[in-house]
Coordinates of C-alpha atoms in Angstrom, one line a residue:
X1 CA -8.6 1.4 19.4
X2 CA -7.0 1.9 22.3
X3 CA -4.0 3.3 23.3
X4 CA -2.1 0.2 24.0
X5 CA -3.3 -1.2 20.9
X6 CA -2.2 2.5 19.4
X7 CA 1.2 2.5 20.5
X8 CA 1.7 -1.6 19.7
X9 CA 0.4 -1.5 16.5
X10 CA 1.6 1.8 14.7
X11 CA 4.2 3.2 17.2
X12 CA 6.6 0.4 18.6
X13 CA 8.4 -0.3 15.3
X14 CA 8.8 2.9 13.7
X15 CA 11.8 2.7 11.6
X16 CA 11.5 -1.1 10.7
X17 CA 8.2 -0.2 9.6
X18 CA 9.3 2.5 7.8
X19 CA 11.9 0.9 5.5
X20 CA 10.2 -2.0 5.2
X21 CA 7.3 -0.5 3.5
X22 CA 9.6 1.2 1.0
X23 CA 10.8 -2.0 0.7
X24 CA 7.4 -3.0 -0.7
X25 CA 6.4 0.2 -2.3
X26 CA 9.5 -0.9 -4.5
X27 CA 8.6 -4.3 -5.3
X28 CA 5.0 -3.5 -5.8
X29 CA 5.5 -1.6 -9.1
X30 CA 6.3 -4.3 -11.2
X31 CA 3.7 -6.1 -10.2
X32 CA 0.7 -3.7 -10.2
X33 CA 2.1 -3.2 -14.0
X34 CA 2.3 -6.5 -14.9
X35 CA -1.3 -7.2 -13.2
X36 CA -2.7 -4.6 -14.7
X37 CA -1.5 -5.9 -18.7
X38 CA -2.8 -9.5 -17.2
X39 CA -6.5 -7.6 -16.7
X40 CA -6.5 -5.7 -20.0
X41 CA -6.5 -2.1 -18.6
X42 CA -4.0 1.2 -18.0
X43 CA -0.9 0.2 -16.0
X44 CA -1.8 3.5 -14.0
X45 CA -5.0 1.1 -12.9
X46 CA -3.4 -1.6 -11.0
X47 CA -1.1 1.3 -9.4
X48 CA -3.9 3.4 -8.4
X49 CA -5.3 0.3 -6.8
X50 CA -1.8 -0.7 -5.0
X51 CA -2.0 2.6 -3.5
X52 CA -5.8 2.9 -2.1
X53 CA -5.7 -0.6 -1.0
X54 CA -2.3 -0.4 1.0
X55 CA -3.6 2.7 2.7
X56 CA -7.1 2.3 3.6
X57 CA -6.0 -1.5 4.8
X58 CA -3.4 -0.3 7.1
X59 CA -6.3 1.4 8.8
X60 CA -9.1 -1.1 8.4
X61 CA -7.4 -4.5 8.2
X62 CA -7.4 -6.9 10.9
X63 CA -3.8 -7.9 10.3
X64 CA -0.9 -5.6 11.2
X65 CA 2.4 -6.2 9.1
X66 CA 0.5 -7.9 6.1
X67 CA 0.3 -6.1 2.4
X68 CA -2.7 -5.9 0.3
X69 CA -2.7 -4.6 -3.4
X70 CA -3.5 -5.4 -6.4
X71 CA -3.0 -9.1 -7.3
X72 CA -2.4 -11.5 -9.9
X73 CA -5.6 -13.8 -8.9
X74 CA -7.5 -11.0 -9.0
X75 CA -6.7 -9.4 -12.1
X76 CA -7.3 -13.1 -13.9
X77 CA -11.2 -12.9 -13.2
X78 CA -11.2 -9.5 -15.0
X79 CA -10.2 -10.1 -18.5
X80 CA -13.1 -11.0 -19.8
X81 CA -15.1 -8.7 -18.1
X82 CA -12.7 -5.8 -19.0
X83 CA -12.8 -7.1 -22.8
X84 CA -16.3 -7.4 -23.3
X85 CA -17.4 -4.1 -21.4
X86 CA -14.9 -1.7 -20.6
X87 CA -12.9 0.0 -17.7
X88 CA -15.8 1.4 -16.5
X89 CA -18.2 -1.9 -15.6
X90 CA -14.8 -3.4 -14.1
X91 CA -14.6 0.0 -11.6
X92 CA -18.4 -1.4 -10.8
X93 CA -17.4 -4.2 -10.0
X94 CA -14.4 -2.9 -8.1
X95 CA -17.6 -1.4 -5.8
X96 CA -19.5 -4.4 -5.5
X97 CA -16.7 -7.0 -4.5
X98 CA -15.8 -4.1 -1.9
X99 CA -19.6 -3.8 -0.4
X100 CA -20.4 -7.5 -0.6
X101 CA -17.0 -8.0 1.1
X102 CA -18.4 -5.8 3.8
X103 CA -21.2 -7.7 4.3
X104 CA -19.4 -10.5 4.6
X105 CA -17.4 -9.3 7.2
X106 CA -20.4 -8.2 9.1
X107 CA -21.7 -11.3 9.0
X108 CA -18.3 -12.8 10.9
X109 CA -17.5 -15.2 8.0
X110 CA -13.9 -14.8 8.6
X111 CA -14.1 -17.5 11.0
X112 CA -14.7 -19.9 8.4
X113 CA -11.6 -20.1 7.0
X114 CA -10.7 -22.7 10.0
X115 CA -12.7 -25.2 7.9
X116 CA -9.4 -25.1 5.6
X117 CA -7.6 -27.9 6.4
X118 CA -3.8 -27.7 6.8
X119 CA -2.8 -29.9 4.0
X120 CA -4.7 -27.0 1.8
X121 CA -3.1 -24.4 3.2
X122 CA 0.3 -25.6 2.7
X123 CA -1.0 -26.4 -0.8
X124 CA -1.6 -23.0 -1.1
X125 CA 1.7 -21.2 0.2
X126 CA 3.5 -24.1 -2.1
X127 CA 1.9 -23.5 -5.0
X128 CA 1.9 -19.8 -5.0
X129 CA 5.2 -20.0 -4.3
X130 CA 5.3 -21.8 -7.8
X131 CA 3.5 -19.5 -9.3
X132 CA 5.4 -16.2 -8.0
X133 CA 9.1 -17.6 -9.1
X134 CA 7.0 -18.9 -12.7
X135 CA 6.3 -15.4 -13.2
X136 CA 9.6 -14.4 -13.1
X137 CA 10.9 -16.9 -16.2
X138 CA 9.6 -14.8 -19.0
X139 CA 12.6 -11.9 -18.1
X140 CA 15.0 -14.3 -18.7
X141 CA 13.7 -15.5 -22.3
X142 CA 16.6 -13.8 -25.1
X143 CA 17.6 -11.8 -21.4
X144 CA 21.6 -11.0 -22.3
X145 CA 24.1 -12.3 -19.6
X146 CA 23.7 -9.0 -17.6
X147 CA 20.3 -9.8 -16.7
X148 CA 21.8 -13.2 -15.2
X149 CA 24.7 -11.5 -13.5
X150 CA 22.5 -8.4 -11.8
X151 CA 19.7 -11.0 -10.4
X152 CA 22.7 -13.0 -9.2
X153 CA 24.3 -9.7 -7.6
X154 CA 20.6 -9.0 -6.0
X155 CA 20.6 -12.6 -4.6
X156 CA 23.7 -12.1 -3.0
X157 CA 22.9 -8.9 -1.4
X158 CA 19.6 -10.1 -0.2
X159 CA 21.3 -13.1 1.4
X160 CA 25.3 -11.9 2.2
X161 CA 23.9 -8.3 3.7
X162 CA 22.1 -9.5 7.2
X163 CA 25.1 -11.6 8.2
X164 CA 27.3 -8.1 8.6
X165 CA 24.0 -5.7 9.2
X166 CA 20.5 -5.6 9.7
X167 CA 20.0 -1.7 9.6
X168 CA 18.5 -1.4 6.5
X169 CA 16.7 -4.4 4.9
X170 CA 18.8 -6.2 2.1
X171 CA 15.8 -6.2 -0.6
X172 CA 16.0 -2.5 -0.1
X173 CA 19.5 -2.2 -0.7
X174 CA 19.7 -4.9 -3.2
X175 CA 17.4 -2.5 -5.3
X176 CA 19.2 0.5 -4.5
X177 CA 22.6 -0.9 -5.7
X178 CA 21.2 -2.3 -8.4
X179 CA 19.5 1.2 -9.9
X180 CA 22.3 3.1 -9.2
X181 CA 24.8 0.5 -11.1
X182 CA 22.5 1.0 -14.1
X183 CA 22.1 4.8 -13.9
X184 CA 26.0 5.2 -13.3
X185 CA 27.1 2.9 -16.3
X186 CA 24.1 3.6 -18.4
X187 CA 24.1 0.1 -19.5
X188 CA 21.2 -1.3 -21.5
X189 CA 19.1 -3.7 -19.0
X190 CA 14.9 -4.0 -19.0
X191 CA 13.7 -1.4 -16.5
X192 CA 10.3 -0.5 -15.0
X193 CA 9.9 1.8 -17.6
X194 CA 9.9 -1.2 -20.4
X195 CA 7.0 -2.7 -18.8
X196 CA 4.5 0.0 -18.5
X197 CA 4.3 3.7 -18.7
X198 CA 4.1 5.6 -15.6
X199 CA 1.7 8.8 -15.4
X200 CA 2.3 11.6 -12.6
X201 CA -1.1 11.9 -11.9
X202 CA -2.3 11.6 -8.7
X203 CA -5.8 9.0 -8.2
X204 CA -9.4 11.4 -8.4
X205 CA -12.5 10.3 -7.5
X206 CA -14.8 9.2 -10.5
X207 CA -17.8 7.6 -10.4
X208 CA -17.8 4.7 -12.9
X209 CA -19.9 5.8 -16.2
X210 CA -22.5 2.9 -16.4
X211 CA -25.9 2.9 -16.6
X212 CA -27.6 2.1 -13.0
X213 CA -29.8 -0.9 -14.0
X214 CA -30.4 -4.3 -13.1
X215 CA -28.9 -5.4 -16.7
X216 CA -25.7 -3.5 -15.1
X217 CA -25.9 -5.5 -11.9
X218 CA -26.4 -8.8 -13.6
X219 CA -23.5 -8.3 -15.6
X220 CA -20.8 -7.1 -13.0
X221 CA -22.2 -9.5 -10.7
X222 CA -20.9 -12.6 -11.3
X223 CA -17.8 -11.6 -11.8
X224 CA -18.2 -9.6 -7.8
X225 CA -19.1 -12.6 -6.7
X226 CA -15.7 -14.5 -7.8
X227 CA -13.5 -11.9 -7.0
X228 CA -15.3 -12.0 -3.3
X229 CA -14.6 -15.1 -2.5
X230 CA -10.9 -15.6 -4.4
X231 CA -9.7 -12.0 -2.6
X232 CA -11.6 -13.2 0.8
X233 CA -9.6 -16.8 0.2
X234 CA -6.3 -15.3 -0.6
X235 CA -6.6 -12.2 2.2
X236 CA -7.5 -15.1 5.4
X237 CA -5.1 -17.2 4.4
X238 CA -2.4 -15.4 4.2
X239 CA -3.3 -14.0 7.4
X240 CA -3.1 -17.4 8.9
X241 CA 0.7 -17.6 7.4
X242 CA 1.9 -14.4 8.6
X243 CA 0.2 -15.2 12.0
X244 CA 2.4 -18.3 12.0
X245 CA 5.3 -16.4 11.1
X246 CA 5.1 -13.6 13.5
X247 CA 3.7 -15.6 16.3
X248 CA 0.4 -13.2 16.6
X249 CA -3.4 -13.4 16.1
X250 CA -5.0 -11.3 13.2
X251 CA -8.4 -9.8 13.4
X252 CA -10.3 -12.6 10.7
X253 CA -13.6 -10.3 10.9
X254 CA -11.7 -7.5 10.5
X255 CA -9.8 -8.0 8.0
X256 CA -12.9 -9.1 6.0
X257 CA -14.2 -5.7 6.2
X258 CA -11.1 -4.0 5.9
X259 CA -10.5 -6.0 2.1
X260 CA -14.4 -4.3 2.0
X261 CA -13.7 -0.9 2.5
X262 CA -10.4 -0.8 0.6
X263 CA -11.7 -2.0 -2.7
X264 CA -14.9 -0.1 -2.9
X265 CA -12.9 3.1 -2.0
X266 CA -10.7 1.6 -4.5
X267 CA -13.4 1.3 -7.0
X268 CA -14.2 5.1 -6.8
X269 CA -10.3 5.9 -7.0
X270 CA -10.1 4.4 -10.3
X271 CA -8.4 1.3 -9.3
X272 CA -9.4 -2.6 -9.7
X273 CA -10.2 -4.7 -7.1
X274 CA -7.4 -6.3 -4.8
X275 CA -6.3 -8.3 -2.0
X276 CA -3.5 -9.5 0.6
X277 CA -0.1 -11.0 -1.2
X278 CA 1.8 -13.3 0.1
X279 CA 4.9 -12.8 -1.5
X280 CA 4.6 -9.0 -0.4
X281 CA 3.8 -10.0 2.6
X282 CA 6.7 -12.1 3.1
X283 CA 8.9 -9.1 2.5
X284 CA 7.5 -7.0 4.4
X285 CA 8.1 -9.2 7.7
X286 CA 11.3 -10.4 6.6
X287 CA 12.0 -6.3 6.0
X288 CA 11.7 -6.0 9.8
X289 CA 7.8 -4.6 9.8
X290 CA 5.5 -5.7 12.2
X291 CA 3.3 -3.0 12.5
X292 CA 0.1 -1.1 10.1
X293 CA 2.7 1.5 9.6
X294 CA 4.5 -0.4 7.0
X295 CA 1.4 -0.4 4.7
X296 CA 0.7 2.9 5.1
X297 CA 4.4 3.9 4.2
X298 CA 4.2 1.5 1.2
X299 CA 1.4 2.8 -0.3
X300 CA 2.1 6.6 0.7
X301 CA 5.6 6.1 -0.7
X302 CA 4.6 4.2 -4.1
X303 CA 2.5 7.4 -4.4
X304 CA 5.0 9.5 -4.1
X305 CA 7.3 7.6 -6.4
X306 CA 5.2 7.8 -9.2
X307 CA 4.7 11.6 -8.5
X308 CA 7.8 12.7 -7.5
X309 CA 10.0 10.7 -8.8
X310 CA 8.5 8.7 -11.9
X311 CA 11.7 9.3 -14.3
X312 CA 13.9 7.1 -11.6
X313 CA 11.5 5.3 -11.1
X314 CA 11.2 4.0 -15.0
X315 CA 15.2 3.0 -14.1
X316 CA 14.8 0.6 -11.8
X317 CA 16.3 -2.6 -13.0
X318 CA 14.0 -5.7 -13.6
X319 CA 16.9 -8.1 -12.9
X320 CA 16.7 -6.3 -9.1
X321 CA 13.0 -6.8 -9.0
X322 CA 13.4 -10.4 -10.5
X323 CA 16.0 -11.3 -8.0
X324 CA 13.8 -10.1 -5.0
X325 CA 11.1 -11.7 -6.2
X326 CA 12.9 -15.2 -6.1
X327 CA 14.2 -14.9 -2.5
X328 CA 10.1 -13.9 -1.8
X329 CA 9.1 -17.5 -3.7
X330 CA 12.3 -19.5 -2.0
X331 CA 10.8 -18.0 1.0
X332 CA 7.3 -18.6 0.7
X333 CA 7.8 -22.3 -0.1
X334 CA 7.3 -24.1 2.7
X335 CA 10.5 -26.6 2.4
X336 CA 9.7 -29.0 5.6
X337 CA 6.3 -30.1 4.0
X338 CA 8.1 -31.8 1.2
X339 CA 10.5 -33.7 3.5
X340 CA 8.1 -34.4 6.2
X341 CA 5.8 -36.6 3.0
X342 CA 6.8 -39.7 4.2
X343 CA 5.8 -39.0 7.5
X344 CA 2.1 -37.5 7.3
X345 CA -0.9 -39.7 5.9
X346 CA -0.9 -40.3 2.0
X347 CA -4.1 -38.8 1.8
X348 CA -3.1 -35.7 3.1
X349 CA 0.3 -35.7 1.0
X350 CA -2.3 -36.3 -1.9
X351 CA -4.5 -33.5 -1.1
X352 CA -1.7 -31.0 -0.8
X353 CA -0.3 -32.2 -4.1
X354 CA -3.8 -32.2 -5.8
X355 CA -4.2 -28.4 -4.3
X356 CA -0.6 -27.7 -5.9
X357 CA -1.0 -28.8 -9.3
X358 CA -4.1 -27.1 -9.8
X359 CA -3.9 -23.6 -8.8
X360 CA -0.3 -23.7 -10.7
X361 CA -2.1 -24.9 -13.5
X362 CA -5.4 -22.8 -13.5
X363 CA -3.7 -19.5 -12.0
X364 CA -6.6 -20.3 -9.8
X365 CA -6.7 -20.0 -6.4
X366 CA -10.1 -20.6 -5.7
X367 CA -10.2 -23.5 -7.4
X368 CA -6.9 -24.9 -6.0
X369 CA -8.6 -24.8 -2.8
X370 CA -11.9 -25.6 -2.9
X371 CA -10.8 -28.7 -4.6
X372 CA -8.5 -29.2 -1.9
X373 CA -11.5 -28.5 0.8
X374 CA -13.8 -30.9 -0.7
X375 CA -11.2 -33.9 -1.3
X376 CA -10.4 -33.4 2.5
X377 CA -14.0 -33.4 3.3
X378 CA -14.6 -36.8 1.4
X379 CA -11.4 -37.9 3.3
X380 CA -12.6 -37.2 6.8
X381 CA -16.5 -38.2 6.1
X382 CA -15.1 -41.7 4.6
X383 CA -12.8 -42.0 8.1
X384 CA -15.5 -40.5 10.3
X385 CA -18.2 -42.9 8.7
X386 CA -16.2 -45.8 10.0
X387 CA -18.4 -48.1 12.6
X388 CA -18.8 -51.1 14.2
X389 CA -20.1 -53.4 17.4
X390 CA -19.3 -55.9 19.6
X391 CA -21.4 -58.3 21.1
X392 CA -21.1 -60.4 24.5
X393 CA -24.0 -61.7 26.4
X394 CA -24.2 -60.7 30.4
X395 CA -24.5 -63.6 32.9
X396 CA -28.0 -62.4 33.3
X397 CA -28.8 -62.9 29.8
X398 CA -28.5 -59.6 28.5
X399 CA -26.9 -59.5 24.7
X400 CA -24.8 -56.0 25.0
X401 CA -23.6 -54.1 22.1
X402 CA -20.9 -51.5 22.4
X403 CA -20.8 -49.5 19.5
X404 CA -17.8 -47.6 18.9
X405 CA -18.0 -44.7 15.9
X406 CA -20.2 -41.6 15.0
X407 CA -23.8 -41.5 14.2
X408 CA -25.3 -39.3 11.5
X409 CA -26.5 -39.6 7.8
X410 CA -23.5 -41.3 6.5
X411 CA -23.3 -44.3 8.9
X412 CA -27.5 -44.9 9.5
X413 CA -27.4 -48.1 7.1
X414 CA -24.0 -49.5 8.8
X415 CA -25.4 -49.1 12.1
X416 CA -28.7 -50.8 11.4
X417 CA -26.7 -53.7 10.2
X418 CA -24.5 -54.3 12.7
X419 CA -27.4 -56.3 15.1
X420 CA -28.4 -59.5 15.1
X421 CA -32.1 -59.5 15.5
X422 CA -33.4 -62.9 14.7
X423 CA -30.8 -64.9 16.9
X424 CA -30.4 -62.0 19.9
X425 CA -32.1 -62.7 23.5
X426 CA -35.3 -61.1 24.4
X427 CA -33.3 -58.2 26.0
X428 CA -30.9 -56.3 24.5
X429 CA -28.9 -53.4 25.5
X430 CA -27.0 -50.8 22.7
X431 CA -24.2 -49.3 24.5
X432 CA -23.0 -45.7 23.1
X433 CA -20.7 -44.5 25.3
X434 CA -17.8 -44.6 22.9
X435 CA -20.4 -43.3 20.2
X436 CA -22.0 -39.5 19.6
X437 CA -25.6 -38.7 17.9
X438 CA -25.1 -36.2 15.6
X439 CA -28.3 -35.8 13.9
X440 CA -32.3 -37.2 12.8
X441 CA -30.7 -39.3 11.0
X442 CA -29.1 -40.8 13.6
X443 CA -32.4 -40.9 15.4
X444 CA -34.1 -42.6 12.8
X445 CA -31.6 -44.9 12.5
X446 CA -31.9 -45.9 16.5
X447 CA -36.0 -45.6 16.1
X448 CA -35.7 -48.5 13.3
X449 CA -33.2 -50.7 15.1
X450 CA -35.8 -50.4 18.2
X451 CA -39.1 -51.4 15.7
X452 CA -37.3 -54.3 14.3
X453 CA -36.3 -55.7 17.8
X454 CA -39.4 -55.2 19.4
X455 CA -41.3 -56.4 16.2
X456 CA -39.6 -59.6 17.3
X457 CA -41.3 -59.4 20.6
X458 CA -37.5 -58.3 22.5
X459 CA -37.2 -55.5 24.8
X460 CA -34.2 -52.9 24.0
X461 CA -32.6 -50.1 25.7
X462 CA -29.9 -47.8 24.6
X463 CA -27.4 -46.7 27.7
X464 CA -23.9 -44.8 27.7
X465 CA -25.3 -41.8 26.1
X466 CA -23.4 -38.3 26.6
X467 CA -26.0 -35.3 27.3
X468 CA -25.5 -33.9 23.6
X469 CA -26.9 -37.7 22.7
X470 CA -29.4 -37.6 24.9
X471 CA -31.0 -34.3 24.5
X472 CA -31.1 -34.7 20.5
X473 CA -32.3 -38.8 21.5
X474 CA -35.1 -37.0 23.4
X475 CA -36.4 -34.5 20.5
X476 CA -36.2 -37.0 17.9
X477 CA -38.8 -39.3 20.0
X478 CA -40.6 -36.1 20.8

């Protein structure tokens, strides 16, 4: 890195980085719990794994100001795993999602996730937005009306605060007011400590007991192989959101290796496998980061919160927590998508909706999308397949078609249909100019149309042809 890059990326925002990350560090404790429950291990697990991957991405990732930890997604792939064979196989396969991620990235895969269409995408920020404020319901189930009163106090903190300062972030503050209301009254609230118990104990490295055998590597990976391709999902494209929201370019390749190195350090750390949150994310920016400092602070700081200051840390409110967490999903949404429907194509308001309703459904982000992927794929092939001629004869006798649409696989039978070979002059000329050649099929196709016309004892020639055309015209009559 150089020293522009240096001073831009870890020097230029200091303080907003700072606070921002201890912002984060704050927010990510219920969370790493609560995921950590979800995957059937120690809570001490998914904070372990908040706390390697934070740090080692703020070094390695390709995209400054975004937060990687443990995650929700993540930690659904590994129940069954975890229940059938233990802790131990699920650090395994901590390892292997980190070092197939790796070779991934190597590989420059990252660029792939252009082939997500934007309908998808805002499927996916929509319905994780779902899915973050649905987490927060079960708090409120037989929650007594001071639950309801200190999420409403957080809310208004979080919005009320900017509009007289912006010095310190209002999630921040909203926590800190909230903590201290609850320590200073001693009322009777859910805290941090309710959820999970906290051990001050800092991560060692541990190699994971299993037995080193290609039974072990069957088993673990499977589940490697999901938990590579949901965290490599949910890492890009919530790189591409925070790109949009900060106006910047991430690092895709990077950033792919970075989610490499973090969880198979992770793995060795005694943490579970992870990858980039959104909603974190989105507080971190909206905390004032822009910078890799704000990871590093947030997983240096969580750290030191659960050393340092664990008993405090058990006090934190969950109504605070709760309450941030709702500004994060009323954030996320994206609210113009849903009033721009009537505007954009119905299939494209479909596909978003499909994409939606199924990874709030499944909890399933990979599935969400690559549903969402494939419908728009069908979509554009059934658009793109789309082709037709028109005929006029020259004064000079000449019957010209001008043939307007693609040429591959999925048009060959249209196109041979389109001519009139009985009833056509003995010369005939197949204009493509408004037309591309995309593959042998293509060819084939062109070769058939040719054989039938001069089967018939007419003369054709095909004109208009772009030099892409021609060159794969040429080695298909090679």
């Amino acid at each position: 890195m150089n020293l522009p890059a240096l001073k831009r990326e870890w020097l230029s925002n200091i303080r907003g980085d700072s606070l921002a990350g201890i912002t984060v560090a704050l927010a990510l404790i219920p969370e790493a719990i609560a995921f950590s429950i979800i995957a059937g291990v120690n809570p001490m697990v998914g904070l372990y794994a908040s706390i390697c991957i934070a740090v080692v991405i703020a070094f390695a990732g390709g995209r400054p100001g975004m937060i990687s930890a443990a995650t929700g997604s993540m930690a659904l792939i590994m129940i069954v795993l975890v229940r059938n064979y233990g802790i131990e196989y699920l650090l395994a396969a901590t390892i292997l999602t980190g070092i197939l991620q790796l070779i991934m990235g190597w590989m420059k895969v990252g660029r792939f996730i252009t082939f997500v269409p934007y309908p998808v995408v805002l499927g996916f920020v929509n319905a994780l937005a779902i899915l973050i404020l649905l987490a927060q319901l079960p708090f409120f189930i037989n929650a007594s009306w001071m639950m309801y009163a200190m999420v409403a106090g957080t809310l208004a903190i979080v919005y009320l605060l900017p509009r007289f300062t912006k010095s310190v972030p209002s999630s921040l503050a909203a926590i800190v007011v909230m903590t201290a209301i609850v320590i200073g009254t001693g009322i009777s609230v859910l805290t941090v400590g309710d959820i999970g118990t906290i051990t001050r104990a800092l991560p060692v490295f541990h190699l994971p007991m299993v037995p080193i055998s290609v039974e072990t590597l069957l088993i673990i990976l499977p589940y490697s192989v999901t938990l590579v391709i949901v965290g490599l999902l949910e890492s890009l494209l919530t790189a591409s959101i925070v790109d949009e929201m900060t106006d910047t370019k991430s690092d895709r390749d990077r950033e792919v290796k970075g989610q490499g190195y973090a969880n198979t350090i992770t793995g060795f750390f005694g943490g579970m496998a992870g990858c980039a949150m959104i909603g974190q994310s989105v507080i971190n920016i909206k905390s004032g980061a822009t910078g890799r400092l704000s990871s590093l602070v947030a997983g240096l700081f969580l750290l030191f919160l659960i050393i340092a200051l664990g008993d405090v840390l058990a006090r934190i409110p969950m109504a605070a927590l709760v309450g941030v967490m709702i500004m994060v999903a009323i954030s996320t949404f994206d609210w113009k998508s849903v009033r721009d429907l009537p505007k954009v194509p119905v299939s494209d308001a479909i596909i978003m909706v499909i994409t939606i309703a199924i990874v709030v459904f499944t909890h399933d982000l990979a599935k969400g999308v690559i549903a969402g992927v494939v419908l728009s794929a069908l979509v554009f092939g059934w658009r793109i397949s789309a082709i037709h001629a028109t005929g006029r004869v020259r004064d000079d006798g000449i019957r010209i078609y001008t043939v307007k649409g693609q040429l591959f696989f999925g048009t060959m039978e249209a196109f041979i249909d389109l001519f009139d070979y009985a009833n056509d002059p003995q010369r005939v000329e197949i204009d493509l100019t408004h037309s591309h050649i995309w593959d042998q099929s293509a060819v084939a196709a062109i070769a058939k149309v040719v054989d039938k016309y001069q089967q018939r004892g007419k003369s054709v020639y095909v004109t208009g042809l772009n030099p892409e055309s021609q060159e794969t015209l040429d080695k298909g009559f090679s």
